[in-house]
Short mmCIF file of N, CA and C in Angstrom, two decimals:
data_model
loop_
_atom_site.label_atom_id
_atom_site.label_comp_id
_atom_site.label_asym_id
_atom_site.label_seq_id
_atom_site.Cartn_x
_atom_site.Cartn_y
_atom_site.Cartn_z
N MET A 1 50.79 -2.00 166.64
CA MET A 1 52.20 -1.70 166.72
C MET A 1 52.94 -2.30 165.52
N LEU A 2 52.56 -3.46 165.07
CA LEU A 2 53.28 -4.09 163.97
C LEU A 2 53.22 -3.25 162.71
N ARG A 3 52.16 -2.48 162.55
CA ARG A 3 52.08 -1.60 161.39
C ARG A 3 53.18 -0.55 161.41
N SER A 4 53.58 -0.14 162.61
CA SER A 4 54.64 0.86 162.76
C SER A 4 56.00 0.33 162.34
N THR A 5 56.14 -0.98 162.23
CA THR A 5 57.44 -1.55 161.90
C THR A 5 57.64 -1.73 160.40
N GLU A 6 56.62 -1.49 159.61
CA GLU A 6 56.76 -1.62 158.16
C GLU A 6 57.61 -0.48 157.62
N PRO A 7 58.48 -0.76 156.64
CA PRO A 7 59.36 0.29 156.11
C PRO A 7 58.57 1.44 155.49
N GLN A 8 59.03 2.64 155.76
CA GLN A 8 58.40 3.83 155.21
C GLN A 8 59.45 4.61 154.44
N THR A 9 59.01 5.32 153.40
CA THR A 9 59.96 6.04 152.56
C THR A 9 60.07 7.52 152.90
N GLU A 10 59.21 8.04 153.76
CA GLU A 10 59.24 9.47 154.03
C GLU A 10 60.49 9.93 154.79
N SER A 11 61.07 9.06 155.58
CA SER A 11 62.28 9.39 156.32
C SER A 11 63.34 8.35 156.00
N PRO A 12 64.39 8.73 155.28
CA PRO A 12 65.38 7.74 154.86
C PRO A 12 66.08 7.02 156.01
N LEU A 13 66.23 7.66 157.14
CA LEU A 13 66.90 7.02 158.28
C LEU A 13 65.92 6.36 159.24
N GLY A 14 64.63 6.51 158.99
CA GLY A 14 63.63 5.91 159.86
C GLY A 14 63.45 6.63 161.18
N VAL A 15 63.82 7.91 161.23
CA VAL A 15 63.74 8.66 162.48
C VAL A 15 62.29 8.81 162.94
N ASP A 16 61.40 9.20 162.04
CA ASP A 16 60.00 9.38 162.41
C ASP A 16 59.38 8.06 162.84
N GLN A 17 59.70 7.02 162.11
CA GLN A 17 59.18 5.70 162.42
C GLN A 17 59.69 5.23 163.78
N THR A 18 60.94 5.49 164.07
CA THR A 18 61.53 5.10 165.35
C THR A 18 60.86 5.85 166.50
N ARG A 19 60.66 7.14 166.34
CA ARG A 19 60.01 7.93 167.39
C ARG A 19 58.59 7.47 167.64
N THR A 20 57.86 7.20 166.58
CA THR A 20 56.48 6.74 166.72
C THR A 20 56.43 5.41 167.44
N LEU A 21 57.28 4.49 167.04
CA LEU A 21 57.32 3.18 167.66
C LEU A 21 57.77 3.27 169.12
N ALA A 22 58.74 4.12 169.41
CA ALA A 22 59.21 4.30 170.80
C ALA A 22 58.08 4.85 171.67
N ARG A 23 57.30 5.75 171.13
CA ARG A 23 56.16 6.30 171.87
C ARG A 23 55.14 5.19 172.16
N GLU A 24 54.88 4.33 171.18
CA GLU A 24 53.94 3.22 171.37
C GLU A 24 54.46 2.23 172.42
N ILE A 25 55.76 1.98 172.40
CA ILE A 25 56.36 1.08 173.39
C ILE A 25 56.23 1.67 174.79
N ALA A 26 56.57 2.94 174.95
CA ALA A 26 56.47 3.60 176.25
C ALA A 26 55.03 3.62 176.75
N ASP A 27 54.08 3.82 175.84
CA ASP A 27 52.67 3.80 176.23
C ASP A 27 52.24 2.41 176.69
N ALA A 28 52.78 1.38 176.08
CA ALA A 28 52.43 0.01 176.47
C ALA A 28 53.06 -0.37 177.81
N VAL A 29 54.30 0.06 178.03
CA VAL A 29 54.99 -0.27 179.29
C VAL A 29 54.39 0.52 180.45
N ARG A 30 54.08 1.78 180.23
CA ARG A 30 53.46 2.66 181.22
C ARG A 30 54.22 2.71 182.55
N ASP A 31 55.49 2.98 182.47
CA ASP A 31 56.30 3.17 183.68
C ASP A 31 57.02 4.50 183.55
N PRO A 32 56.59 5.51 184.31
CA PRO A 32 57.21 6.83 184.21
C PRO A 32 58.67 6.85 184.65
N LYS A 33 59.10 5.83 185.38
CA LYS A 33 60.49 5.77 185.84
C LYS A 33 61.44 5.21 184.78
N MET A 34 60.87 4.58 183.74
CA MET A 34 61.73 4.01 182.69
C MET A 34 62.31 5.14 181.84
N HIS A 35 63.60 5.08 181.62
CA HIS A 35 64.26 6.12 180.82
C HIS A 35 63.80 6.01 179.37
N PRO A 36 63.52 7.15 178.71
CA PRO A 36 63.04 7.12 177.32
C PRO A 36 64.00 6.45 176.34
N SER A 37 65.28 6.40 176.67
CA SER A 37 66.25 5.79 175.77
C SER A 37 66.03 4.28 175.62
N ILE A 38 65.41 3.65 176.60
CA ILE A 38 65.15 2.21 176.53
C ILE A 38 64.14 1.92 175.42
N ALA A 39 63.06 2.70 175.40
CA ALA A 39 62.06 2.53 174.34
C ALA A 39 62.65 2.89 172.98
N MET A 40 63.49 3.92 172.93
CA MET A 40 64.13 4.30 171.67
C MET A 40 65.08 3.21 171.18
N LYS A 41 65.80 2.58 172.11
CA LYS A 41 66.73 1.51 171.75
C LYS A 41 65.96 0.33 171.15
N ALA A 42 64.84 -0.01 171.75
CA ALA A 42 64.01 -1.11 171.23
C ALA A 42 63.44 -0.76 169.87
N ALA A 43 62.94 0.46 169.74
CA ALA A 43 62.36 0.89 168.46
C ALA A 43 63.40 0.92 167.35
N ARG A 44 64.58 1.42 167.65
CA ARG A 44 65.64 1.48 166.65
C ARG A 44 66.03 0.08 166.18
N ALA A 45 66.10 -0.86 167.11
CA ALA A 45 66.44 -2.23 166.75
C ALA A 45 65.37 -2.86 165.85
N ILE A 46 64.12 -2.52 166.10
CA ILE A 46 63.02 -3.02 165.26
C ILE A 46 63.10 -2.40 163.87
N VAL A 47 63.25 -1.09 163.81
CA VAL A 47 63.29 -0.38 162.53
C VAL A 47 64.48 -0.85 161.70
N ASP A 48 65.60 -1.10 162.34
CA ASP A 48 66.80 -1.57 161.63
C ASP A 48 66.76 -3.07 161.34
N ARG A 49 65.67 -3.73 161.74
CA ARG A 49 65.48 -5.17 161.51
C ARG A 49 66.54 -6.01 162.21
N ARG A 50 66.98 -5.56 163.39
CA ARG A 50 67.97 -6.32 164.15
C ARG A 50 67.29 -7.29 165.12
N ILE A 51 66.06 -6.96 165.53
CA ILE A 51 65.26 -7.89 166.32
C ILE A 51 63.88 -8.01 165.69
N SER A 52 63.20 -9.07 166.01
CA SER A 52 61.90 -9.36 165.43
C SER A 52 60.80 -8.57 166.16
N PRO A 53 59.87 -7.98 165.41
CA PRO A 53 58.75 -7.30 166.07
C PRO A 53 57.92 -8.27 166.91
N GLY A 54 57.88 -9.53 166.51
CA GLY A 54 57.13 -10.52 167.26
C GLY A 54 57.66 -10.74 168.66
N GLU A 55 58.99 -10.73 168.80
CA GLU A 55 59.60 -10.90 170.12
C GLU A 55 59.22 -9.75 171.05
N LEU A 56 59.26 -8.56 170.51
CA LEU A 56 58.91 -7.39 171.31
C LEU A 56 57.43 -7.39 171.65
N THR A 57 56.60 -7.79 170.71
CA THR A 57 55.16 -7.84 170.94
C THR A 57 54.81 -8.82 172.05
N GLU A 58 55.51 -9.96 172.09
CA GLU A 58 55.28 -10.94 173.15
C GLU A 58 55.54 -10.34 174.53
N VAL A 59 56.65 -9.63 174.64
CA VAL A 59 57.00 -9.00 175.93
C VAL A 59 55.96 -7.96 176.31
N LEU A 60 55.58 -7.12 175.37
CA LEU A 60 54.61 -6.07 175.67
C LEU A 60 53.24 -6.65 176.01
N ASP A 61 52.84 -7.71 175.33
CA ASP A 61 51.57 -8.38 175.65
C ASP A 61 51.61 -8.96 177.06
N HIS A 62 52.76 -9.56 177.42
CA HIS A 62 52.90 -10.11 178.77
C HIS A 62 52.82 -9.00 179.82
N ILE A 63 53.45 -7.88 179.55
CA ILE A 63 53.40 -6.75 180.48
C ILE A 63 51.97 -6.26 180.64
N CYS A 64 51.27 -6.12 179.53
CA CYS A 64 49.89 -5.63 179.59
C CYS A 64 48.96 -6.58 180.34
N SER A 65 49.15 -7.88 180.16
CA SER A 65 48.25 -8.83 180.80
C SER A 65 48.61 -9.11 182.27
N HIS A 66 49.86 -8.89 182.65
CA HIS A 66 50.29 -9.16 184.02
C HIS A 66 50.76 -7.89 184.75
N ARG A 67 50.27 -6.76 184.34
CA ARG A 67 50.71 -5.48 184.89
C ARG A 67 50.61 -5.43 186.42
N ARG A 68 49.56 -5.98 186.97
CA ARG A 68 49.34 -5.88 188.42
C ARG A 68 50.32 -6.73 189.23
N THR A 69 50.86 -7.78 188.62
CA THR A 69 51.78 -8.65 189.36
C THR A 69 53.25 -8.28 189.15
N ILE A 70 53.53 -7.38 188.22
CA ILE A 70 54.90 -6.95 187.95
C ILE A 70 55.17 -5.69 188.76
N ASN A 71 56.19 -5.73 189.61
CA ASN A 71 56.49 -4.57 190.47
C ASN A 71 56.89 -3.34 189.67
N SER A 72 57.82 -3.50 188.76
CA SER A 72 58.28 -2.38 187.93
C SER A 72 58.26 -2.82 186.47
N THR A 73 57.27 -2.35 185.73
CA THR A 73 57.15 -2.77 184.34
C THR A 73 58.33 -2.30 183.50
N GLY A 74 58.89 -1.15 183.85
CA GLY A 74 60.05 -0.63 183.12
C GLY A 74 61.28 -1.50 183.30
N ALA A 75 61.53 -1.92 184.53
CA ALA A 75 62.68 -2.79 184.81
C ALA A 75 62.47 -4.15 184.17
N TYR A 76 61.24 -4.66 184.21
CA TYR A 76 60.94 -5.94 183.59
C TYR A 76 61.15 -5.86 182.08
N PHE A 77 60.66 -4.78 181.47
CA PHE A 77 60.83 -4.60 180.03
C PHE A 77 62.31 -4.50 179.66
N CYS A 78 63.06 -3.76 180.43
CA CYS A 78 64.49 -3.58 180.16
C CYS A 78 65.24 -4.91 180.25
N SER A 79 64.96 -5.72 181.26
CA SER A 79 65.66 -7.00 181.38
C SER A 79 65.26 -7.95 180.25
N CYS A 80 63.98 -7.95 179.86
CA CYS A 80 63.55 -8.79 178.73
C CYS A 80 64.20 -8.31 177.43
N LEU A 81 64.29 -7.00 177.26
CA LEU A 81 64.90 -6.44 176.06
C LEU A 81 66.38 -6.80 175.97
N LYS A 82 67.06 -6.76 177.10
CA LYS A 82 68.48 -7.15 177.12
C LYS A 82 68.65 -8.61 176.70
N ARG A 83 67.73 -9.48 177.17
CA ARG A 83 67.80 -10.89 176.78
C ARG A 83 67.55 -11.06 175.29
N ILE A 84 66.60 -10.31 174.75
CA ILE A 84 66.31 -10.37 173.31
C ILE A 84 67.53 -9.91 172.52
N PHE A 85 68.15 -8.82 172.95
CA PHE A 85 69.35 -8.32 172.28
C PHE A 85 70.46 -9.37 172.31
N GLN A 86 70.65 -9.99 173.46
CA GLN A 86 71.69 -10.99 173.60
C GLN A 86 71.42 -12.19 172.70
N ARG A 87 70.16 -12.64 172.67
CA ARG A 87 69.79 -13.79 171.85
C ARG A 87 70.00 -13.52 170.37
N ASN A 88 69.80 -12.27 169.94
CA ASN A 88 69.96 -11.90 168.55
C ASN A 88 71.34 -11.31 168.24
N GLU A 89 72.23 -11.37 169.22
CA GLU A 89 73.60 -10.87 169.08
C GLU A 89 73.65 -9.39 168.68
N VAL A 90 72.80 -8.62 169.31
CA VAL A 90 72.78 -7.17 169.09
C VAL A 90 73.46 -6.53 170.29
N PRO A 91 74.49 -5.71 170.08
CA PRO A 91 75.18 -5.09 171.21
C PRO A 91 74.26 -4.11 171.95
N TRP A 92 74.33 -4.14 173.27
CA TRP A 92 73.48 -3.26 174.09
C TRP A 92 74.02 -1.84 174.13
N ARG A 93 75.30 -1.66 174.25
CA ARG A 93 76.01 -0.38 174.32
C ARG A 93 75.41 0.53 175.32
#
């Protein structure tokens, strides 16, 4: 996933990179109830360098390793993402 966060020149706005990263995030979370905009919001923040890829990777690793004990991985990811946004002073909107 960290390779997906490196700047690319093929898309000036990072649209392709954001979509690819959002798809990877959704695949890692694996919750069909999670709205796709949550993964897109996380990916956009990474591509725009507003949050650290390491912070997101920690959350996704935790989800993958504790999947059986987490009731709703999508809700858990969303609440962790909100905390990351708040810590980095990124508006949730």
